[in-house]
Short mmCIF file of C-alpha atoms and ligand atoms in Angstrom, two decimals:
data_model
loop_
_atom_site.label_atom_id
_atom_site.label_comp_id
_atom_site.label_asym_id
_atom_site.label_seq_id
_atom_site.Cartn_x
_atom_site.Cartn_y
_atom_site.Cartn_z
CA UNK A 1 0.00 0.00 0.00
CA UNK A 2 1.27 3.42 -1.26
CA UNK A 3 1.12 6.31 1.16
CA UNK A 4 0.90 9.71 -0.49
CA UNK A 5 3.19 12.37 1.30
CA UNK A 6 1.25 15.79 2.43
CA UNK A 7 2.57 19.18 0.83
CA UNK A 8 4.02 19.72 4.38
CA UNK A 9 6.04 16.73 4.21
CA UNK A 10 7.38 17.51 0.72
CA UNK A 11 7.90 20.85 2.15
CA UNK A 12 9.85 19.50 5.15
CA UNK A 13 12.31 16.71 2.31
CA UNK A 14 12.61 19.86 -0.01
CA UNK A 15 13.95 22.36 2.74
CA UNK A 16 15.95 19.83 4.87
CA UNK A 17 17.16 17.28 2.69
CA UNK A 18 18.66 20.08 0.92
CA UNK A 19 20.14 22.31 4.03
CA UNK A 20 23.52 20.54 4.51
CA UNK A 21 24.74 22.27 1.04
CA UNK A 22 23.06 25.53 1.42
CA UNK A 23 23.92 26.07 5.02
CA UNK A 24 27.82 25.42 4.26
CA UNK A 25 27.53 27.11 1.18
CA UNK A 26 30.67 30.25 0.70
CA UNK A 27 27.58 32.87 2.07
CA UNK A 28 25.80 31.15 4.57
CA UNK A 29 25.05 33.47 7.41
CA UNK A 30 26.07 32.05 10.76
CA UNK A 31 24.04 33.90 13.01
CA UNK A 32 21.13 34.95 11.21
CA UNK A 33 17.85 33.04 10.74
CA UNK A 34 17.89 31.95 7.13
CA UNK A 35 15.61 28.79 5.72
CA UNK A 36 17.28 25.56 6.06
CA UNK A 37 17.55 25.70 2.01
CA UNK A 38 15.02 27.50 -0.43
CA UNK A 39 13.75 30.58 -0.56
CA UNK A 40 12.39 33.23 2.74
CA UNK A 41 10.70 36.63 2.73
CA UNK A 42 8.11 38.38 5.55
CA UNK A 43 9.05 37.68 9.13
CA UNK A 44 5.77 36.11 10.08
CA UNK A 45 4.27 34.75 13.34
CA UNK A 46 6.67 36.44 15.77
CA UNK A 47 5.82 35.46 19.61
CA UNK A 48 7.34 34.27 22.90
CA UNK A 49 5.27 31.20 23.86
CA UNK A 50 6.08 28.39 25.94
CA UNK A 51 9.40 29.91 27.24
CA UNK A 52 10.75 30.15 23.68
CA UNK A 53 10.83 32.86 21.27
CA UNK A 54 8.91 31.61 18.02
CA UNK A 55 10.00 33.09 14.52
CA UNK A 56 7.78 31.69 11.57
CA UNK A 57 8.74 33.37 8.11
CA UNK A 58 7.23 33.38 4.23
CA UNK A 59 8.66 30.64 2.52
CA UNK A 60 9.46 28.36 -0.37
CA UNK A 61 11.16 25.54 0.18
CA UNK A 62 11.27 24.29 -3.73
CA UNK A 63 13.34 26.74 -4.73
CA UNK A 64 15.44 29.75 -4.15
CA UNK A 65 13.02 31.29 -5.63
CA UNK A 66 9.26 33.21 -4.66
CA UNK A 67 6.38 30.34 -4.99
CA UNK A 68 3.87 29.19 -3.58
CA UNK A 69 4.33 30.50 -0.34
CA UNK A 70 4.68 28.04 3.15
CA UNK A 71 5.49 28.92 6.43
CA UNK A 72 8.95 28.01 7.77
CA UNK A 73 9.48 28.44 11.71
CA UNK A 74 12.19 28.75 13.94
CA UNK A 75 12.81 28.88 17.84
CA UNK A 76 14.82 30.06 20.38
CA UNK A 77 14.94 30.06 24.04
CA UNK A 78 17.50 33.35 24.51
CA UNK A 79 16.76 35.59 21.22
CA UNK A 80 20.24 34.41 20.31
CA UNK A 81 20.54 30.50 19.65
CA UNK A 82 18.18 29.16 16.82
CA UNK A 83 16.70 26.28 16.01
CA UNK A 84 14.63 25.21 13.00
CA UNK A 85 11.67 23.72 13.47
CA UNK A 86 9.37 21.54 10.64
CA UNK A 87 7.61 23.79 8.25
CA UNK A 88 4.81 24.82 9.80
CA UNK A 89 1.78 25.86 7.39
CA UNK A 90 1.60 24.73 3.45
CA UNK A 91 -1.15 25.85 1.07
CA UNK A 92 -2.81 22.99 1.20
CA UNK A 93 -6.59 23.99 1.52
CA UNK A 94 -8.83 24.54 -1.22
CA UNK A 95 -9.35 28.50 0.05
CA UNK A 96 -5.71 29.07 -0.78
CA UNK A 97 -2.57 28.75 -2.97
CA UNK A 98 -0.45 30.26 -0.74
CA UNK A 99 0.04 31.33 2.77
CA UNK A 100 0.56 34.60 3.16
CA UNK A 101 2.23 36.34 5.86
CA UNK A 102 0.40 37.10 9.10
CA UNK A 103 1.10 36.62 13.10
CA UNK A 104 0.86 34.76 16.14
CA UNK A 105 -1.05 34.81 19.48
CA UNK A 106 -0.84 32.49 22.62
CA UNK A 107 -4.50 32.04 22.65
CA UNK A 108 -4.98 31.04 26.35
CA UNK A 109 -2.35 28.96 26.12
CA UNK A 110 -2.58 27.40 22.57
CA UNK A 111 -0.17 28.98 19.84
CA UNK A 112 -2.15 30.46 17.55
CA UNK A 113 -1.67 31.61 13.75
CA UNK A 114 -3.25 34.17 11.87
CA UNK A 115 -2.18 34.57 7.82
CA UNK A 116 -3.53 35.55 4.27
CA UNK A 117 -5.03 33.02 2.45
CA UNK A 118 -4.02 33.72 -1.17
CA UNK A 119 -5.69 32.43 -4.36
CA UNK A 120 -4.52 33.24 -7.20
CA UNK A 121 -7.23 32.42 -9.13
CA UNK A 122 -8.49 35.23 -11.25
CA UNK A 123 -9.75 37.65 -9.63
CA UNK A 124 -7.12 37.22 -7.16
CA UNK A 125 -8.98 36.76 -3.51
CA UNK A 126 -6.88 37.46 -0.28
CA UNK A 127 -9.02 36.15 3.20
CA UNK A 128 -8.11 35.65 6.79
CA UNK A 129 -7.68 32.14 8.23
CA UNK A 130 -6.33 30.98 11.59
CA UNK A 131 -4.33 27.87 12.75
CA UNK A 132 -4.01 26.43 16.01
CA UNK A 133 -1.25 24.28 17.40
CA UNK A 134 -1.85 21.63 19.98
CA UNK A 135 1.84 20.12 20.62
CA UNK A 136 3.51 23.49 21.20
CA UNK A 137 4.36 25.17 17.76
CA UNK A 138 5.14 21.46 16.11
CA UNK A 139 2.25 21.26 13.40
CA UNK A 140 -1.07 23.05 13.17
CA UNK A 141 -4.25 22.98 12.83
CA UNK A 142 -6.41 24.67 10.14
CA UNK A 143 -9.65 25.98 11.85
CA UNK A 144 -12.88 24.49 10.33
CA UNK A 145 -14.00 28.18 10.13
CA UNK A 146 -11.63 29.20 7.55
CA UNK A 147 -11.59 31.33 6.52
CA UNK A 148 -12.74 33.31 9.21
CA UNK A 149 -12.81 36.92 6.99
CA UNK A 150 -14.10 35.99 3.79
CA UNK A 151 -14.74 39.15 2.15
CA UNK A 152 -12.83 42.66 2.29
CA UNK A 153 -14.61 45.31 2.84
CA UNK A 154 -16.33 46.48 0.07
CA UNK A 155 -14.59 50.48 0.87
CA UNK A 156 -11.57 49.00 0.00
CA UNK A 157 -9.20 46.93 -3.20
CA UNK A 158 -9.15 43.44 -3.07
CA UNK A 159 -5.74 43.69 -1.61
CA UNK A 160 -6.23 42.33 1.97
CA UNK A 161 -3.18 41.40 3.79
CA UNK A 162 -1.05 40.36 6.57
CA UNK A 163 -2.88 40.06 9.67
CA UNK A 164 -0.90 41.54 12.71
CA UNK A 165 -3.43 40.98 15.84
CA UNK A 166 -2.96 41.72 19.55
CA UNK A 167 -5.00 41.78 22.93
CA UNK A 168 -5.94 44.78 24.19
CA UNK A 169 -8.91 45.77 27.22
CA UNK A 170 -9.56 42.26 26.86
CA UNK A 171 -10.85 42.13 23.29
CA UNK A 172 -8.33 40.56 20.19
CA UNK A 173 -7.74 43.44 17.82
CA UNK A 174 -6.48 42.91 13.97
CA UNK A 175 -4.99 45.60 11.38
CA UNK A 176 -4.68 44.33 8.12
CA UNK A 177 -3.16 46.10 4.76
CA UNK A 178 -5.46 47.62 1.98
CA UNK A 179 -5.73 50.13 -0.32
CA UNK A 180 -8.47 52.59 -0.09
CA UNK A 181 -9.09 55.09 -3.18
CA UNK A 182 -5.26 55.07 -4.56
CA UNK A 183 -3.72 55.40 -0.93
CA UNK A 184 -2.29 53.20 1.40
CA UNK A 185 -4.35 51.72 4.77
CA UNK A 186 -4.86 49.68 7.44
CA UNK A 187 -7.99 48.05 8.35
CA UNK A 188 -9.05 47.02 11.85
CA UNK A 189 -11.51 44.66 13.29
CA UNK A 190 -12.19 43.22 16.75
CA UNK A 191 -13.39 39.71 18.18
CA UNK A 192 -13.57 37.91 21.53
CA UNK A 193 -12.59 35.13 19.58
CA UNK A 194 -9.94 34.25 16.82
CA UNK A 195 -13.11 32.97 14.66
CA UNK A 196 -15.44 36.02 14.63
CA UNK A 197 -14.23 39.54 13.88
CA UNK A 198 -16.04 43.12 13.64
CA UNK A 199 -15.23 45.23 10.81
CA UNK A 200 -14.24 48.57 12.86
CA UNK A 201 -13.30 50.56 9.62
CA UNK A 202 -10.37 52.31 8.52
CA UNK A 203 -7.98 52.71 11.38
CA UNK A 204 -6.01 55.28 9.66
CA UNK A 205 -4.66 56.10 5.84
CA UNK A 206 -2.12 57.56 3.82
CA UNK A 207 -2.06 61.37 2.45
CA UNK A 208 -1.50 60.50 -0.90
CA UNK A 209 2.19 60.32 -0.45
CA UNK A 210 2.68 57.27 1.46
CA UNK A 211 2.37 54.95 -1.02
CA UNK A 212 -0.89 53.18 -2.72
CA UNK A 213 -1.10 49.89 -0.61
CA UNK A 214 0.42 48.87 2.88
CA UNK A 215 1.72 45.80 3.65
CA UNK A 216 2.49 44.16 6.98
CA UNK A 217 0.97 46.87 9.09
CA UNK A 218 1.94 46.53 12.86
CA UNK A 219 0.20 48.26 15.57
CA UNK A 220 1.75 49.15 18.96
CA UNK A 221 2.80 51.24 22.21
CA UNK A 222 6.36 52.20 22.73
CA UNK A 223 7.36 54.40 25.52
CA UNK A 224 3.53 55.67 25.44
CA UNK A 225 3.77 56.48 21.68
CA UNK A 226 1.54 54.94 19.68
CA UNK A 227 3.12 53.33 16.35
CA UNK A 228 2.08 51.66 12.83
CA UNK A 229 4.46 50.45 11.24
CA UNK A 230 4.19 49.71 7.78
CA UNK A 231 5.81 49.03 4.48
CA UNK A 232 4.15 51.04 1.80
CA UNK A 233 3.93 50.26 -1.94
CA UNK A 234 5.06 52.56 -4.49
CA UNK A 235 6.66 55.17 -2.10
CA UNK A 236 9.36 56.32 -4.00
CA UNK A 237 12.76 56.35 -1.52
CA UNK A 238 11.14 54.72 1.23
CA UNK A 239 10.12 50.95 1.99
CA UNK A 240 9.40 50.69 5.82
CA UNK A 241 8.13 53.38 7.72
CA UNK A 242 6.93 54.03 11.52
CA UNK A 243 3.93 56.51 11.83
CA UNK A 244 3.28 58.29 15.37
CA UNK A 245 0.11 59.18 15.84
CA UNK A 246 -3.28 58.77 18.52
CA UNK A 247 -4.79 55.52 18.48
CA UNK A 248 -8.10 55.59 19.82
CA UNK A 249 -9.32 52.31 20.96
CA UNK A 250 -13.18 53.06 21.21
CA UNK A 251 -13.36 54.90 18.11
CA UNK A 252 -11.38 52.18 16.18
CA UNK A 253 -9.08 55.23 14.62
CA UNK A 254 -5.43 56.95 14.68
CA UNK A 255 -4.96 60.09 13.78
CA UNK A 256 -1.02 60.77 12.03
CA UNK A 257 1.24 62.64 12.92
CA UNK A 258 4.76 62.17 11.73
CA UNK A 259 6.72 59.79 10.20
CA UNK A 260 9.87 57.54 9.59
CA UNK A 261 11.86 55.16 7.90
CA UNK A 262 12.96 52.48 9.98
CA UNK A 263 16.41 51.90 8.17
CA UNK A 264 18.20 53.41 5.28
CA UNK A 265 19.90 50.59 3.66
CA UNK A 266 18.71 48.82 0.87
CA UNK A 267 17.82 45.88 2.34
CA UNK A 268 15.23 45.66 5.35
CA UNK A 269 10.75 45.26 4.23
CA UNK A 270 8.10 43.41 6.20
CA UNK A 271 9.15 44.33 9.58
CA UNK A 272 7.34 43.17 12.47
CA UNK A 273 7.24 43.61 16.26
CA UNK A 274 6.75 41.40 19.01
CA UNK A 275 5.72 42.65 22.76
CA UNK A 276 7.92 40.73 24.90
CA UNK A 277 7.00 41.34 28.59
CA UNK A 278 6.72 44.89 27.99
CA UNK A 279 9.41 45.77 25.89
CA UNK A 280 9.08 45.79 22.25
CA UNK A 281 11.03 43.77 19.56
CA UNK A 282 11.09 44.46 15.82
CA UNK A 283 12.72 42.03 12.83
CA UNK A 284 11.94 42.93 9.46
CA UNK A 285 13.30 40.67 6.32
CA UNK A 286 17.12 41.44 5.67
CA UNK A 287 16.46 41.46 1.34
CA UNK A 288 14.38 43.15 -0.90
CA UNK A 289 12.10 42.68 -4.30
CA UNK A 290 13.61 43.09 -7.05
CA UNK A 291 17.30 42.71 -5.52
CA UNK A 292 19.65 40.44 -6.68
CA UNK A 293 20.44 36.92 -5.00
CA UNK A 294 23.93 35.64 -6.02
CA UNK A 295 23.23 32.85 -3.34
CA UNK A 296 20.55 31.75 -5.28
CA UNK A 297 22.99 29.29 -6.50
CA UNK A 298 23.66 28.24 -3.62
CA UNK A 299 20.06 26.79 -3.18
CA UNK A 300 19.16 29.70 -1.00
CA UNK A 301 17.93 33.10 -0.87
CA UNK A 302 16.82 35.74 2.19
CA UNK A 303 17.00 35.89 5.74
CA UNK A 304 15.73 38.35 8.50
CA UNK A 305 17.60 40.93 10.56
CA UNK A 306 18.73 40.49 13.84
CA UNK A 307 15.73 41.09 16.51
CA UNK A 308 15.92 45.49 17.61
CA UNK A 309 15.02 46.38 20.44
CA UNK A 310 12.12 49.72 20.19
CA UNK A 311 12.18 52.84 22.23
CA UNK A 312 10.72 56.11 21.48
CA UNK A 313 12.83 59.23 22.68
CA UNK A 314 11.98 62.78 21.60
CA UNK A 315 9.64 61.96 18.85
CA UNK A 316 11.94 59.82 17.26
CA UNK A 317 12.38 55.75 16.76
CA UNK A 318 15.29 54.47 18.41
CA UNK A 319 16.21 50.74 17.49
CA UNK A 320 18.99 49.15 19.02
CA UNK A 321 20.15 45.28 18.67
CA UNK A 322 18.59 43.06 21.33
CA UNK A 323 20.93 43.04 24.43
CA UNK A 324 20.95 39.32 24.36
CA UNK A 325 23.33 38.72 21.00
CA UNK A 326 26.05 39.04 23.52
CA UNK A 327 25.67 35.81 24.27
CA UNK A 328 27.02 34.94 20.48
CA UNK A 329 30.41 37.11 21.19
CA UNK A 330 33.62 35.21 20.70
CA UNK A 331 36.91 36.50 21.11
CA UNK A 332 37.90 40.03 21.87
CA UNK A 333 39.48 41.19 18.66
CA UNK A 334 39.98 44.66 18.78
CA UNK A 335 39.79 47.42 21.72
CA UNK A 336 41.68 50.37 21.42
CA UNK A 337 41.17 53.87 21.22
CA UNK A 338 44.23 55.21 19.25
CA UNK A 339 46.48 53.97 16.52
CA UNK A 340 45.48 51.42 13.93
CA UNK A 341 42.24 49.59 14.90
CA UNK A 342 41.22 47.45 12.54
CA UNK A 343 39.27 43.72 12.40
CA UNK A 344 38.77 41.41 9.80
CA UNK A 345 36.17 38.18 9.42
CA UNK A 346 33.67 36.87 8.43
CA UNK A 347 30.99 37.35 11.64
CA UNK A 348 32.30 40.68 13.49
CA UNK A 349 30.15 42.60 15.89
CA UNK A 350 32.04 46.40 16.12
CA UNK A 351 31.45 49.33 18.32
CA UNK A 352 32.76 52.48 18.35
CA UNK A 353 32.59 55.24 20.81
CA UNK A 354 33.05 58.22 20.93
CA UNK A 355 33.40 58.80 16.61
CA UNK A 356 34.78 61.56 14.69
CA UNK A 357 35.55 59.59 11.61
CA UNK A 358 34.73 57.22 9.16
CA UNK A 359 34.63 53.10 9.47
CA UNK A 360 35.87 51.77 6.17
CA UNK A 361 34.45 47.98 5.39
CA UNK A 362 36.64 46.61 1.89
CA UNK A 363 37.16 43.28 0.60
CA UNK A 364 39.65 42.13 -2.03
CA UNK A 365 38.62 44.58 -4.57
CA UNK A 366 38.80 47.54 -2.38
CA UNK A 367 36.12 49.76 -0.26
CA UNK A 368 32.45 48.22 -0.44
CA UNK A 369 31.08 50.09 2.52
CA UNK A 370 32.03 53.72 4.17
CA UNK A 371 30.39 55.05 7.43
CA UNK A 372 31.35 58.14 8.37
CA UNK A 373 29.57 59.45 11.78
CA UNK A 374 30.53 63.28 13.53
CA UNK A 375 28.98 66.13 14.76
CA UNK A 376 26.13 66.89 12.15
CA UNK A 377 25.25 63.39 11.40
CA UNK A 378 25.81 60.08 9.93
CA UNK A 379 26.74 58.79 5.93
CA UNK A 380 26.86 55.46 4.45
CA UNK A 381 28.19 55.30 0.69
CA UNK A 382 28.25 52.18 -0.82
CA UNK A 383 30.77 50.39 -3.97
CA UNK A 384 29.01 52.24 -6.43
CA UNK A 385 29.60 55.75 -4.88
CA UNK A 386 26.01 56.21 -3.87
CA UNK A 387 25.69 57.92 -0.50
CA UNK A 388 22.75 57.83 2.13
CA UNK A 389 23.17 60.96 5.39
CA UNK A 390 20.81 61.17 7.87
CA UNK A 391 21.12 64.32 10.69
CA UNK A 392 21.57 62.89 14.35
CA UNK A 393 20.26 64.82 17.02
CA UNK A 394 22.34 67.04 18.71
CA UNK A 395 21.91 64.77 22.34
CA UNK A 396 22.42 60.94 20.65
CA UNK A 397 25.80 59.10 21.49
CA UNK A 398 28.38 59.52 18.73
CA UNK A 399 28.35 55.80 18.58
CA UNK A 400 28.21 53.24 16.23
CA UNK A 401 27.05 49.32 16.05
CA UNK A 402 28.13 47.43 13.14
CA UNK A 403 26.91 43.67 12.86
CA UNK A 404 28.83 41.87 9.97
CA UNK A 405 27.72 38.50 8.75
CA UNK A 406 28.97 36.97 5.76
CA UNK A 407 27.23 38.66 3.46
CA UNK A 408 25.50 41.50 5.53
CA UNK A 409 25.95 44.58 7.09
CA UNK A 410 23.39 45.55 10.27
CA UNK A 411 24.49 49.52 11.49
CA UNK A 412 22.93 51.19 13.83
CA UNK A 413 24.26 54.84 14.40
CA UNK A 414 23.92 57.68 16.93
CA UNK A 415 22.10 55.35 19.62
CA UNK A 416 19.96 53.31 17.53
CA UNK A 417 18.71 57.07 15.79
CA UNK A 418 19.37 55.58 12.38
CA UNK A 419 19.76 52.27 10.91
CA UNK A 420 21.21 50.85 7.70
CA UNK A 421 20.86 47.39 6.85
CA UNK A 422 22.76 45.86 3.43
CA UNK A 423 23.44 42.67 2.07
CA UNK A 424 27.51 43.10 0.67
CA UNK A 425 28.99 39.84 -0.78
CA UNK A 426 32.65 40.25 -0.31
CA UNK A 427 34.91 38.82 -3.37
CA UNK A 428 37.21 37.01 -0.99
CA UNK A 429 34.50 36.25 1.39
CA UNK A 430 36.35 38.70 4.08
CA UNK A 431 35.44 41.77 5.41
CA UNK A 432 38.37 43.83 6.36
CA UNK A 433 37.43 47.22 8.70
CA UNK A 434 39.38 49.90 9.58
CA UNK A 435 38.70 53.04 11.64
CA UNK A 436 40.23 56.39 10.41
CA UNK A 437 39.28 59.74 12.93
CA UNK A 438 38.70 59.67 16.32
CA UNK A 439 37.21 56.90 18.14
CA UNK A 440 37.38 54.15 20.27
CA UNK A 441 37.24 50.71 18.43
CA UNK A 442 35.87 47.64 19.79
CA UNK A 443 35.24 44.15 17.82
CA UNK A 444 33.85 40.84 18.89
CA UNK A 445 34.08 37.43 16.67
CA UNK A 446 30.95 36.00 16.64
CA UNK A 447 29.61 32.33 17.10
CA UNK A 448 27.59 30.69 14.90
CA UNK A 449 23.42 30.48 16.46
CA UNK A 450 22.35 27.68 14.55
CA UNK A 451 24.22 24.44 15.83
CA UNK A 452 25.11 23.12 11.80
CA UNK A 453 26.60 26.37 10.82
CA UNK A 454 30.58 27.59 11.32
CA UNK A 455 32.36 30.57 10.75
C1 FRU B 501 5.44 41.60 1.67
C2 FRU B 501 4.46 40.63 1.01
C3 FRU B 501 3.18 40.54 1.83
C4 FRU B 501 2.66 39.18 1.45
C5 FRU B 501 3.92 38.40 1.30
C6 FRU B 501 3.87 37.33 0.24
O1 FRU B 501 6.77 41.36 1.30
O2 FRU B 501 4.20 41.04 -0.31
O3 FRU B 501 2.26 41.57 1.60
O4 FRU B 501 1.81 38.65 2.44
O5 FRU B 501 4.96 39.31 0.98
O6 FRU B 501 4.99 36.48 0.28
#
């Protein structure tokens, strides 16, 4: 007797069996959660639950390429040490031909999923559906109620995505992406339950120059600001932003105020946050449409940043890496203050203090990467001469973080004020950095965080 294999346990041959070569391929990132092989966009699902943090991202495990999407998952008991767990959701209902990105609640005590159900049928439908897992994040279960928003509402496109939901004055509370009249927006409902929602309305919209659709919209409270944070599409210059405003919970609205871009770099979309016992933690996907993937090769493209830590100070986001990737810090490489103060490797966490200067990153063909932080502000120019400067207030630390892995670049300048986030694949698979100017240099190897990856 012939037993057929699900979609999820394709999934799980496809992105394991072939893991060994893409996770010792020449650009495998040690320290960064990347799919075991195949293809990974939108952080998805993020949550603590069950005394582990739970990361659950788009994915394809066929290919290094976008396809039908899954969900892959990962988990980790100190934000720095990963594991990977099975694939957790495949499209394998007939409401959907791909699972779309969305989060996760611990729904009195059961983790709990909430994604897009794409079809891409024509016309292209997008819904809301919910999975529940009974053995603690292992496999899930698709409720019998799916999908539990059929329809968008009829003020809006038929582009209905990403799901972010969380609990507030005991009630569940879900913004979704949309597009109302040309502009950007974010939809919110409300349930008791994960099953039955309330349309609310339109919790807030663009101006017209925020882009025509938002996806991944986030909703939360940092230092008593209220934030969305979404990634607009077709804002030309800008890919993730954070707009402060007034949410107001009984009138299911927020009114704008200002806004930001979370990171300068090329490479950072999708972000999301997680509330972890009060303080709030963003990752957003470390790649980009439309960019190129030379590990695609490889049998593997995409991974997400490291996990930021959110504050709010003066009006302005402040992002900082999570205190708890000290625990990957190796030797002590570099710590000086004077005279030549340089590192080279492969996984390098820097810090410099007190800067007047410029950090120079270069591999075998010369400069790929130039920070220069003083006084007025901060500048990265990349290879090609292009060149990114942000102002930094006139209070933030003349200090800059620089995580370095393989084939990416994490910075985060002036106190976590500004961030820049690349992906730079080094000819001779070295980074070498130097510091010229004033400052005090320090540098860290780093360990790998997945247990089959080496530096
Ligand atoms: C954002 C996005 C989401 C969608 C997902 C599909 O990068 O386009 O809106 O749910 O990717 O993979």
């Amino acid at each position: 007797m012939s037993i057929s294999k699900s979609m999820l346990d394709l999934a799980n041959d496809a992105a394991f069996g072939k893991s060994a070569k893409a996770r010792r391929s020449r650009y495998a990132l040690a320290y960064h959660i990347a799919a075991p092989s195949g293809w990974l966009n939108d952080p998805n699902g993020l949550v603590r639950f069950g005394g582990r943090y739970h990361v659950f991202y788009q994915h394809h495990p066929f290919s290094a390429q976008w396809g039908p999407m899954y969900w892959g998952h990962a988990s980790s008991a100190d934000l720095a040490h990963w594991r990977h767990e099975p694939v957790a959701l495949a499209p394998d209902q007939p409401y959907e031909k791909g699972c779309f990105s969305g989060s996760a609640v611990d729904d009195q005590g059961v983790l709990t999923l909430i994604y897009t159900a794409h079809d891409d049928d024509s016309p292209v439908k997008e819904t809301q559906c919910i999975a529940r897992s009974f053995d603690g994040g292992q496999t899930f279960v698709k409720s019998p109620l799916n999908p539990v928003i059929g329809a968008y509402p009829a003020e809006c496109s038929s582009d209905f995505r990403d799901p972010k939901v969380w609990r507030q004055d005991g009630r569940w509370h879900m913004v979704v992406g949309s597009r109302h009249g040309g502009r950007g927006c974010a939809l919110l409902y409300s349930g008791d339950d994960l099953e039955h929602w309330e349309y609310r309305g339109i919790l807030c919209e663009g101006d017209g120059t925020l882009g025509d659709m938002w996806e991944c919209p986030n909703y939360c409270r940092v230092d008593g600001q209220d934030l969305l944070i979404v990634s607009p599409m077709n804002m030309p210059g800008h890919k993730n932003i954070a707009l402060f405003g007034a949410f107001d919970a009984a009138a299911g609205r927020m009114a704008l105020d200002h806004w930001q871009e979370l990171d300068l770099g090329d490479d950072f979309y999708a972000a999301q946050i997680m509330e972890d016992e009060g303080r709030m933690l963003l990752i957003g996907w470390m790649d980009m449409w439309g960019r190129a993937h030379p590990t695609e090769e490889d049998g593997w493209a995409g991974a997400l940043t490291l996990p930021r830590e959110l504050h709010v100070r003066n009006g302005r986001l402040i992002q900082l890496p999570a205190p708890e990737l000290k625990a990957l810090r190796g030797e002590k490489a570099v710590d000086s203050d004077a005279g030549e103060r340089a590192a080279s490797g492969r996984c390098l966490e820097i810090r410099v203090g007190g800067m007047d200067g410029c950090l120079v990153l270069a591999d075998a063909d010369g400069m790929m990467m130039e920070i220069r932080l003083n006084q007025e502000g901060v500048s990265f120019t990349l290879a090609g001469g292009r060149t990114v400067a942000a102002p930094l207030s006139p209070e933030a630390p003349r200090e800059l973080i620089v995580f370095i892995d393989r084939c990416s670049v994490e910075c985060f300048a002036g106190g976590g004020e500004v961030c820049f986030t690349e992906r730079l694949y080094a000819k001779e698979l070295r980074i070498d950095t130097f510091l010229r100017g004033a400052g005090r240099m320090e540098a860290w190897t780093l360990n790998p965080a997945f247990e089959e990856a080496s530096c």
